[in-house]
Short mmCIF file of C-alpha atoms in Angstrom, two decimals:
data_model
loop_
_atom_site.label_atom_id
_atom_site.label_comp_id
_atom_site.label_asym_id
_atom_site.label_seq_id
_atom_site.Cartn_x
_atom_site.Cartn_y
_atom_site.Cartn_z
CA MET F 1 -7.61 -17.80 69.00
CA GLU F 2 -9.87 -15.09 68.76
CA ILE F 3 -10.27 -12.22 65.79
CA ASP F 4 -8.88 -9.41 66.58
CA TRP F 5 -9.04 -6.57 63.97
CA SER F 6 -7.04 -4.15 65.66
CA VAL F 7 -3.97 -6.28 64.90
CA VAL F 8 -4.39 -4.74 61.18
CA ILE F 9 -3.52 -1.14 62.25
CA GLU F 10 -0.44 -3.03 63.44
CA PHE F 11 0.46 -5.11 59.89
CA MET F 12 -0.67 -2.17 57.77
CA PRO F 13 2.42 -0.35 57.24
CA GLU F 14 4.65 -3.40 56.32
CA LEU F 15 1.30 -4.84 53.85
CA LEU F 16 1.21 -1.75 52.06
CA ASP F 17 5.34 -1.88 51.58
CA GLY F 18 4.08 -5.46 49.89
CA ALA F 19 1.60 -3.93 47.79
CA LYS F 20 3.97 -1.12 46.77
CA ILE F 21 6.30 -3.64 45.36
CA THR F 22 3.65 -5.72 43.66
CA LEU F 23 2.12 -2.26 41.58
CA TYR F 24 5.68 -1.50 41.21
CA ILE F 25 6.33 -5.23 39.37
CA THR F 26 3.26 -5.14 37.50
CA SER F 27 3.79 -1.60 36.30
CA LEU F 28 7.22 -2.10 34.64
CA GLY F 29 6.62 -5.46 33.44
CA LEU F 30 3.27 -4.40 31.61
CA LEU F 31 5.01 -1.23 30.53
CA GLY F 32 7.55 -4.03 29.11
CA GLY F 33 4.93 -6.12 27.97
CA ILE F 34 2.81 -3.92 25.86
CA ILE F 35 6.08 -2.80 24.22
CA ILE F 36 6.53 -6.56 23.34
CA GLY F 37 3.16 -7.25 22.31
CA VAL F 38 2.36 -4.64 20.33
CA ILE F 39 5.71 -5.40 18.48
CA ALA F 40 4.89 -9.40 18.48
CA GLY F 41 1.05 -8.57 18.02
CA LEU F 42 2.26 -6.74 15.03
CA MET F 43 4.70 -9.52 14.14
CA ARG F 44 1.62 -12.03 14.01
CA ALA F 45 -1.02 -9.48 11.72
CA TYR F 46 1.31 -8.21 9.01
CA GLY F 47 4.69 -10.27 8.75
CA GLY F 48 5.92 -12.85 6.45
CA PRO F 49 5.83 -16.47 6.92
CA ILE F 50 9.10 -16.24 9.07
CA ILE F 51 8.49 -13.19 10.93
CA ASN F 52 4.91 -14.50 11.96
CA THR F 53 6.60 -17.97 13.23
CA ILE F 54 8.58 -16.13 15.52
CA ALA F 55 6.53 -14.44 16.89
CA LEU F 56 4.18 -17.39 16.94
CA ILE F 57 6.76 -19.82 18.80
CA PHE F 58 7.61 -16.98 21.55
CA ILE F 59 3.74 -16.61 22.35
CA GLU F 60 3.30 -20.70 22.00
CA LEU F 61 5.89 -21.31 24.38
CA VAL F 62 4.80 -18.47 27.11
CA ARG F 63 1.40 -19.36 26.42
CA GLY F 64 1.87 -23.28 27.15
CA THR F 65 3.89 -22.91 30.56
CA PRO F 66 2.90 -21.72 33.94
CA ILE F 67 4.45 -18.58 34.99
CA VAL F 68 5.83 -19.85 37.77
CA VAL F 69 7.79 -22.57 35.67
CA GLN F 70 8.61 -19.13 33.51
CA VAL F 71 10.62 -17.17 36.88
CA MET F 72 11.52 -20.26 38.42
CA PHE F 73 13.58 -20.39 35.02
CA LEU F 74 14.55 -17.05 35.22
CA TYR F 75 15.81 -17.05 38.70
CA PHE F 76 17.20 -20.12 38.80
CA ALA F 77 17.70 -21.78 35.53
CA LEU F 78 19.65 -19.23 33.57
CA PRO F 79 22.25 -18.48 35.81
CA VAL F 80 23.57 -22.40 35.55
CA ILE F 81 23.29 -22.63 31.34
CA ALA F 82 23.88 -19.09 30.71
CA ASN F 83 26.07 -17.98 33.47
CA ILE F 84 23.72 -15.29 33.50
CA ARG F 85 22.56 -14.13 37.79
CA ILE F 86 19.45 -11.83 38.13
CA ASP F 87 17.67 -10.64 41.49
CA PRO F 88 14.53 -11.93 41.93
CA MET F 89 12.73 -8.43 41.51
CA SER F 90 14.62 -8.48 38.12
CA ALA F 91 13.29 -12.33 37.39
CA ALA F 92 9.66 -11.30 38.42
CA ILE F 93 9.31 -8.22 36.30
CA LEU F 94 10.70 -10.40 33.81
CA ALA F 95 8.55 -12.71 33.84
CA ILE F 96 5.57 -10.20 33.75
CA ILE F 97 7.19 -9.01 30.64
CA VAL F 98 7.21 -12.13 29.10
CA ASN F 99 4.35 -13.54 29.62
CA ALA F 100 1.80 -10.67 29.76
CA GLY F 101 3.80 -9.84 26.06
CA ALA F 102 2.49 -13.38 24.83
CA TYR F 103 -0.72 -12.76 25.65
CA ILE F 104 -0.90 -9.04 24.62
CA ALA F 105 0.46 -10.04 21.29
CA GLU F 106 -2.39 -11.81 20.57
CA ILE F 107 -5.02 -8.93 21.85
CA VAL F 108 -3.25 -6.65 19.77
CA ARG F 109 -3.32 -9.29 16.35
CA GLY F 110 -6.92 -9.73 17.30
CA SER F 111 -7.52 -6.12 17.40
CA LEU F 112 -5.73 -5.33 14.35
CA ILE F 113 -7.34 -8.31 11.80
CA SER F 114 -10.87 -7.10 13.28
CA ILE F 115 -10.87 -3.88 11.74
CA SER F 116 -12.61 -4.34 7.91
CA LYS F 117 -10.49 -4.78 5.51
CA GLY F 118 -11.95 -2.52 3.19
CA LEU F 119 -11.23 0.86 5.17
CA ALA F 120 -7.29 -0.41 4.97
CA GLU F 121 -7.70 -0.46 1.31
CA ALA F 122 -9.47 2.71 0.85
CA GLY F 123 -6.63 4.39 2.65
CA LEU F 124 -4.35 2.30 0.38
CA ALA F 125 -6.25 3.77 -2.49
CA LEU F 126 -5.79 6.71 -1.76
CA GLY F 127 -1.94 6.38 -2.24
CA LEU F 128 -0.84 5.98 1.40
CA PRO F 129 2.27 3.68 2.03
CA TYR F 130 0.63 0.74 3.85
CA TRP F 131 2.31 2.04 7.17
CA LYS F 132 0.34 5.17 7.16
CA VAL F 133 -2.51 3.37 6.56
CA LEU F 134 -1.68 1.28 9.79
CA LEU F 135 -0.74 4.57 11.83
CA TYR F 136 -3.76 6.85 10.66
CA ILE F 137 -6.47 4.52 10.16
CA ILE F 138 -6.26 0.96 11.91
CA SER F 139 -4.38 1.31 14.85
CA PRO F 140 -6.85 4.22 16.25
CA LEU F 141 -9.35 2.12 15.08
CA ALA F 142 -7.90 -1.21 16.76
CA PHE F 143 -6.81 0.56 19.81
CA ARG F 144 -10.83 1.05 20.89
CA ARG F 145 -11.12 -2.67 20.51
CA LEU F 146 -8.18 -3.71 22.33
CA ILE F 147 -8.84 -1.58 25.25
CA PRO F 148 -11.01 -3.93 27.47
CA PRO F 149 -8.98 -7.47 26.74
CA LEU F 150 -6.12 -5.22 27.74
CA GLY F 151 -7.67 -4.13 31.17
CA ASN F 152 -8.15 -7.58 31.34
CA GLN F 153 -4.57 -8.73 31.30
CA CYS F 154 -3.70 -6.33 33.06
CA ILE F 155 -5.57 -7.57 36.21
CA VAL F 156 -4.14 -10.72 35.33
CA SER F 157 -0.79 -9.81 35.33
CA LEU F 158 -1.38 -7.90 38.28
CA LYS F 159 -2.41 -10.97 40.11
CA ASP F 160 0.74 -13.09 38.84
CA THR F 161 2.55 -11.04 40.85
CA SER F 162 1.28 -13.15 43.81
CA LEU F 163 3.00 -15.88 42.72
CA PHE F 164 6.46 -14.49 42.85
CA ILE F 165 6.47 -16.08 46.18
CA VAL F 166 8.18 -18.89 45.09
CA ILE F 167 11.26 -16.45 44.44
CA GLY F 168 11.08 -14.83 47.60
CA VAL F 169 9.93 -11.13 46.46
CA GLY F 170 8.61 -8.78 48.99
CA GLU F 171 5.31 -8.30 47.53
CA LEU F 172 2.03 -8.32 49.01
CA THR F 173 1.56 -11.96 49.23
CA ARG F 174 4.71 -12.87 50.26
CA THR F 175 4.55 -10.31 53.06
CA GLY F 176 1.08 -11.86 54.63
CA GLN F 177 2.74 -14.96 54.52
CA GLU F 178 5.31 -13.24 56.17
CA ILE F 179 3.25 -11.57 59.28
CA MET F 180 1.50 -14.55 59.14
CA ALA F 181 4.00 -16.90 60.28
CA ALA F 182 5.00 -14.70 62.84
CA ASN F 183 1.65 -14.13 64.54
CA PHE F 184 -0.75 -16.76 63.09
CA ARG F 185 -3.22 -13.92 62.98
CA ALA F 186 -4.87 -15.36 59.49
CA VAL F 187 -7.95 -14.59 58.92
CA GLU F 188 -7.06 -10.59 59.73
CA ILE F 189 -3.71 -10.93 57.38
CA TRP F 190 -5.77 -12.53 54.52
CA THR F 191 -8.49 -10.60 54.33
CA SER F 192 -6.68 -6.95 54.59
CA VAL F 193 -4.49 -9.02 51.32
CA ALA F 194 -7.24 -9.64 49.76
CA ILE F 195 -9.33 -6.29 50.36
CA LEU F 196 -6.06 -4.78 49.00
CA TYR F 197 -5.92 -6.56 45.77
CA LEU F 198 -9.31 -5.47 45.16
CA LEU F 199 -8.45 -1.96 45.82
CA MET F 200 -5.38 -2.00 43.09
CA THR F 201 -7.44 -4.50 40.61
CA GLY F 202 -10.44 -2.24 41.51
CA SER F 203 -8.23 0.90 40.58
CA ILE F 204 -7.74 -0.67 36.99
CA THR F 205 -10.92 -1.37 36.67
CA LEU F 206 -11.90 2.45 36.85
CA ILE F 207 -9.05 3.76 35.00
CA LEU F 208 -9.98 1.49 31.80
CA ARG F 209 -13.85 2.27 32.06
CA THR F 210 -12.80 6.07 31.97
CA ILE F 211 -10.86 5.40 28.81
CA GLU F 212 -13.15 3.72 27.42
CA LYS F 213 -15.98 6.29 28.12
CA ARG F 214 -13.69 9.11 26.50
CA MET F 215 -12.76 6.88 23.16
CA LYS F 216 -16.27 5.84 22.02
CA VAL F 217 -15.95 2.45 21.42
CA LEU F 218 -16.39 1.60 17.97
CA MET C 1 -2.02 8.43 -25.13
CA SER C 2 -4.04 6.06 -23.50
CA MET C 3 -4.66 6.79 -19.92
CA ILE C 4 -5.23 2.81 -18.81
CA GLU C 5 -3.78 0.31 -21.11
CA PHE C 6 -4.23 -3.43 -20.62
CA LYS C 7 -1.65 -5.74 -22.24
CA GLN C 8 -2.26 -9.33 -22.25
CA THR C 9 -3.42 -8.87 -18.49
CA SER C 10 -3.82 -12.12 -16.51
CA LYS C 11 -5.13 -12.03 -12.83
CA ALA C 12 -5.85 -15.69 -11.22
CA PHE C 13 -6.13 -16.73 -7.32
CA GLY C 14 -4.54 -20.14 -7.39
CA ASP C 15 -5.81 -22.18 -10.07
CA LEU C 16 -9.12 -19.86 -11.21
CA THR C 17 -8.23 -17.56 -13.80
CA VAL C 18 -10.38 -14.74 -13.25
CA ILE C 19 -8.94 -12.49 -15.83
CA ASP C 20 -8.05 -14.07 -18.86
CA LYS C 21 -5.69 -12.17 -21.36
CA VAL C 22 -7.32 -8.87 -21.37
CA ASP C 23 -6.42 -6.30 -23.92
CA LEU C 24 -8.11 -2.28 -23.60
CA SER C 25 -7.05 0.81 -23.95
CA ILE C 26 -8.86 3.53 -21.88
CA ASN C 27 -8.16 7.25 -23.15
CA ALA C 28 -8.58 10.52 -20.86
CA GLY C 29 -12.09 11.49 -20.76
CA GLU C 30 -13.95 8.07 -20.92
CA VAL C 31 -16.52 6.88 -19.05
CA VAL C 32 -16.42 3.34 -19.34
CA VAL C 33 -19.59 0.83 -18.03
CA LEU C 34 -18.32 -2.29 -16.99
CA ILE C 35 -21.04 -4.92 -16.89
CA GLY C 36 -21.74 -8.47 -16.70
CA PRO C 37 -23.02 -11.35 -14.60
CA SER C 38 -21.20 -12.32 -10.60
CA GLY C 39 -18.03 -13.48 -10.98
CA SER C 40 -17.12 -12.30 -14.73
CA GLY C 41 -13.87 -10.47 -13.14
CA LYS C 42 -15.71 -7.10 -13.50
CA SER C 43 -14.61 -5.96 -9.99
CA THR C 44 -11.39 -7.36 -10.40
CA LEU C 45 -10.34 -5.65 -13.43
CA LEU C 46 -11.08 -2.44 -12.21
CA ARG C 47 -9.38 -3.09 -8.67
CA CYS C 48 -6.11 -4.53 -11.03
CA ILE C 49 -6.07 -0.56 -12.25
CA ASN C 50 -5.02 0.69 -9.14
CA GLY C 51 -2.75 -2.36 -7.42
CA LEU C 52 -5.70 -3.85 -5.31
CA GLU C 53 -4.98 -6.87 -7.57
CA SER C 54 -1.86 -7.45 -8.22
CA ILE C 55 -1.56 -8.98 -12.39
CA THR C 56 -0.55 -12.22 -12.52
CA GLY C 57 0.28 -12.51 -16.33
CA GLY C 58 0.52 -9.25 -18.83
CA ASP C 59 1.39 -5.98 -18.13
CA LEU C 60 -1.23 -2.82 -17.04
CA ILE C 61 0.09 0.43 -17.77
CA MET C 62 -1.92 3.38 -15.32
CA ASP C 63 -1.18 7.17 -16.56
CA GLY C 64 2.15 5.83 -18.14
CA ILE C 65 3.37 3.43 -15.14
CA SER C 66 3.22 -0.21 -15.21
CA VAL C 67 0.81 -1.70 -11.77
CA THR C 68 4.18 -4.10 -11.60
CA GLY C 69 6.48 -1.82 -10.33
CA ASN C 70 7.69 -1.06 -6.56
CA ALA C 71 5.59 0.75 -3.74
CA LYS C 72 6.45 3.78 -4.73
CA GLN C 73 5.30 3.43 -8.07
CA LEU C 74 2.23 1.55 -6.98
CA GLN C 75 1.33 4.71 -4.60
CA LYS C 76 1.85 6.84 -7.76
CA ILE C 77 -0.39 5.20 -9.58
CA ARG C 78 -2.95 5.48 -6.49
CA GLN C 79 -2.92 8.80 -6.25
CA GLU C 80 -3.65 8.96 -9.67
CA ALA C 81 -6.83 6.87 -9.27
CA GLY C 82 -9.41 8.03 -6.96
CA MET C 83 -11.36 4.91 -5.83
CA VAL C 84 -15.05 4.51 -4.84
CA PHE C 85 -16.28 1.72 -3.02
CA GLN C 86 -19.78 -0.66 -2.68
CA GLN C 87 -19.57 -0.41 0.83
CA PHE C 88 -17.94 2.89 1.01
CA ASN C 89 -15.30 2.47 3.75
CA LEU C 90 -15.17 5.92 5.23
CA PHE C 91 -13.02 6.35 8.08
CA PRO C 92 -15.61 5.85 11.49
CA GLN C 93 -13.66 7.28 13.48
CA MET C 94 -13.27 10.48 11.23
CA THR C 95 -16.33 13.13 10.56
CA ALA C 96 -17.05 13.54 6.92
CA LEU C 97 -14.92 16.52 6.40
CA GLU C 98 -12.02 14.94 7.84
CA ASN C 99 -13.05 12.03 5.91
CA VAL C 100 -12.57 14.51 3.08
CA ALA C 101 -9.32 16.06 4.33
CA PHE C 102 -7.51 13.13 5.03
CA GLY C 103 -6.11 12.44 1.93
CA LEU C 104 -4.97 15.99 1.39
CA GLU C 105 -3.32 16.13 4.33
CA LYS C 106 -1.72 12.91 4.50
CA VAL C 107 -1.02 12.13 0.93
CA ARG C 108 -0.39 15.08 -0.90
CA GLY C 109 0.54 16.94 2.16
CA GLU C 110 -1.38 20.22 2.67
CA SER C 111 -1.61 22.23 5.78
CA LYS C 112 -4.21 21.40 7.67
CA GLU C 113 -6.79 24.77 6.80
CA LYS C 114 -6.05 24.39 3.18
CA SER C 115 -6.83 20.81 3.76
CA LYS C 116 -9.90 21.44 5.19
CA GLU C 117 -10.96 23.96 3.25
CA VAL C 118 -10.57 22.50 -0.31
CA ALA C 119 -12.62 19.40 1.27
CA LEU C 120 -15.67 21.57 2.26
CA GLY C 121 -15.98 22.90 -1.14
CA LEU C 122 -15.65 19.02 -2.12
CA LEU C 123 -18.80 18.35 0.40
CA THR C 124 -20.42 21.30 -0.82
CA LYS C 125 -19.79 20.26 -4.80
CA VAL C 126 -21.59 16.64 -3.37
CA GLY C 127 -24.37 18.42 -1.63
CA LEU C 128 -23.75 18.18 1.43
CA LYS C 129 -21.71 21.18 3.35
CA ASP C 130 -24.21 20.96 5.86
CA LYS C 131 -22.92 17.31 7.14
CA ALA C 132 -19.56 18.36 7.29
CA ASN C 133 -18.90 17.68 10.91
CA HIS C 134 -21.10 14.57 11.36
CA SER C 135 -19.50 11.28 11.35
CA PRO C 136 -20.17 8.80 8.90
CA SER C 137 -22.39 6.45 11.11
CA GLU C 138 -24.97 9.79 11.02
CA LEU C 139 -25.58 9.82 7.02
CA SER C 140 -27.34 7.50 5.22
CA GLY C 141 -26.45 5.24 2.70
CA GLY C 142 -26.41 7.57 0.20
CA GLN C 143 -24.52 10.57 1.52
CA GLN C 144 -22.13 8.26 2.93
CA GLN C 145 -21.05 7.51 -0.57
CA ARG C 146 -21.00 11.17 -1.82
CA VAL C 147 -18.48 11.54 1.14
CA ALA C 148 -16.39 8.66 -0.04
CA ILE C 149 -16.68 10.00 -3.50
CA ALA C 150 -16.23 13.61 -2.13
CA ARG C 151 -12.84 11.44 -0.49
CA ALA C 152 -11.22 9.94 -3.50
CA LEU C 153 -11.63 13.48 -5.50
CA ALA C 154 -9.95 15.41 -2.81
CA ILE C 155 -6.45 14.50 -3.81
CA ASN C 156 -7.54 15.61 -7.37
CA PRO C 157 -6.50 12.07 -9.65
CA LYS C 158 -6.93 11.90 -13.10
CA VAL C 159 -9.07 8.78 -13.29
CA MET C 160 -11.80 7.35 -10.93
CA LEU C 161 -12.53 3.97 -10.20
CA PHE C 162 -16.07 3.29 -9.04
CA ASP C 163 -16.66 -0.50 -7.98
CA GLU C 164 -20.50 -1.01 -7.71
CA PRO C 165 -20.92 2.17 -5.71
CA THR C 166 -25.41 1.86 -6.05
CA SER C 167 -25.43 -1.28 -5.54
CA ALA C 168 -26.07 -1.74 -1.38
CA LEU C 169 -28.34 1.48 -1.77
CA ASP C 170 -31.83 1.27 -2.17
CA PRO C 171 -33.45 2.86 -5.83
CA GLU C 172 -34.19 6.42 -3.91
CA LEU C 173 -30.54 7.29 -2.50
CA LYS C 174 -28.91 5.88 -5.53
CA GLN C 175 -30.51 8.51 -7.52
CA GLU C 176 -28.50 11.49 -5.55
CA VAL C 177 -25.12 8.93 -6.16
CA LEU C 178 -25.73 8.71 -9.82
CA THR C 179 -25.98 12.51 -9.93
CA VAL C 180 -22.81 13.59 -8.30
CA MET C 181 -21.52 11.11 -10.88
CA ASN C 182 -23.19 12.15 -14.01
CA ASP C 183 -21.76 15.93 -12.71
CA LEU C 184 -18.47 14.61 -12.75
CA ALA C 185 -18.54 12.65 -16.63
CA LYS C 186 -19.67 16.17 -17.65
CA GLU C 187 -16.75 18.19 -15.81
CA GLY C 188 -15.05 15.41 -18.20
CA MET C 189 -13.83 13.27 -15.85
CA THR C 190 -12.46 9.91 -17.04
CA MET C 191 -14.60 7.04 -15.19
CA ILE C 192 -14.48 3.69 -15.13
CA VAL C 193 -17.97 2.17 -13.56
CA VAL C 194 -18.75 -1.40 -12.30
CA THR C 195 -22.63 -1.50 -11.81
CA HIS C 196 -25.80 -3.13 -13.24
CA GLU C 197 -27.11 0.40 -13.47
CA ILE C 198 -27.95 0.48 -17.17
CA SER C 199 -29.86 3.98 -17.36
CA PHE C 200 -26.62 5.10 -16.52
CA ALA C 201 -24.45 3.52 -18.97
CA LYS C 202 -27.18 5.06 -21.39
CA GLN C 203 -27.32 8.13 -20.03
CA VAL C 204 -23.58 8.90 -18.86
CA GLY C 205 -21.46 6.05 -20.05
CA THR C 206 -19.40 6.53 -23.63
CA ARG C 207 -18.18 3.24 -23.33
CA LEU C 208 -19.90 -0.36 -22.40
CA ILE C 209 -18.14 -3.11 -22.00
CA PHE C 210 -19.71 -6.72 -20.99
CA MET C 211 -17.46 -8.92 -19.59
CA GLU C 212 -17.62 -12.74 -18.89
CA HIS C 213 -15.39 -15.69 -17.48
CA GLY C 214 -12.89 -12.68 -17.38
CA LYS C 215 -12.53 -12.43 -21.01
CA ILE C 216 -14.21 -8.43 -22.42
CA THR C 217 -16.99 -9.94 -24.96
CA VAL C 218 -18.35 -7.03 -25.81
CA ASP C 219 -16.73 -3.50 -26.62
CA GLY C 220 -18.83 -0.59 -27.89
CA ASP C 221 -21.20 2.34 -27.95
CA PRO C 222 -23.73 1.67 -24.88
CA ASN C 223 -26.89 2.90 -27.04
CA ILE C 224 -26.41 0.59 -29.60
CA ILE C 225 -25.19 -2.36 -27.66
CA ILE C 226 -28.21 -1.46 -24.98
CA ASP C 227 -30.46 -1.20 -28.14
CA THR C 228 -29.25 -4.05 -30.47
CA PRO C 229 -27.25 -6.64 -27.98
CA PRO C 230 -24.40 -8.23 -30.03
CA ASN C 231 -25.10 -11.26 -28.81
CA ASP C 232 -27.26 -13.69 -27.01
CA ARG C 233 -25.35 -13.86 -23.81
CA LEU C 234 -25.34 -10.21 -23.32
CA LYS C 235 -29.18 -9.89 -24.74
CA GLU C 236 -29.54 -12.85 -22.02
CA PHE C 237 -28.12 -10.50 -19.15
CA LEU C 238 -29.85 -7.02 -19.87
CA LYS C 239 -33.25 -9.06 -19.59
CA HIS C 240 -32.52 -8.85 -16.08
CA VAL C 241 -30.58 -6.00 -14.69
#
């Protein structure tokens, strides 16, 4: 079969719809993941032995298993053991929330503990309660160190959504797969899919670079 | 009534006893200089006063409140005890002025304008009015330490605790910090200073304490002690500083 780039125009609307779903899963997943990650990261950095262990178990469970297994568990196993039935889209978003949450937790913890202990002591010595020291002194500094690894995680999570092909979520990769099954235009389709991913990850990189430039990273 | 009262105070890190049943009473207006070899417990003693280290035995009363109290009481103690650190520990994301205004705003609950106004006054006092809008990284070590002193003074403490304030500075910069401390002593501020600056002890200190192995072994008038050390260990120590 000859390579015919004109077919790209024909199936582009479909691919763009897939890309929209990819972005939808990624943004909701990361939003939840950041919330979970900040909570679990704080638990790891400042919690007592019990709280710390709870967070650690969550992180190790998630980091220690592949995301495909996690989403399969959420979609196929959860209905059986707990009678909780969720649609593929929710399972996909939940998988990103849980997965990104675990990784972001360690990023948050790392940024927090990287801030010099002396700064916290200086805040405490002024007579502030610890939560205010955390809020006004440590967090703003930790946030700046958080951005580069967080950006990395955003890109990883975006690409991880392609794995949800296994539960039939119509994201970009799945859409590409379906079009290909109909017309066998492998080169044209997978090239287009790859470029669309590059455009999305590239945008994340650009956004993060702008944030980084605005906040002088210390 | 004394401002700070150590009563058989001990501090241990695991099996290592750093402060060993210390009894010490410090009155308002005293300028106490703490000296001693490294590992003798002088910094730890200082850090126990504002609860940055929690004591493991005895009691320690600061301005009528025990450091063994709850978090609120500990905050109250810290609001009456300004601290200056060896490594300055200025908040790097804030300007000099913001560093000084920070405590007023967040601890004393003053308005932004009032805090800045008072902070500018304090920066003027330590000779750094023109550096108000500089960030800490743009200041020399001596300037940073003077900002740190202004920051500690901003919350209007009754006592100032200095933990080796000039140890990270070269001789020239040391002097500008010592001058500020000297002025502070002249105003009648109660000060406890961990230092190796014997000349400061002599000129400014009203009381000299020598520590060894977590105990106070010498306590008295700096001029008398330095000129005629009462024990050999101190005599030996003074030779090297």
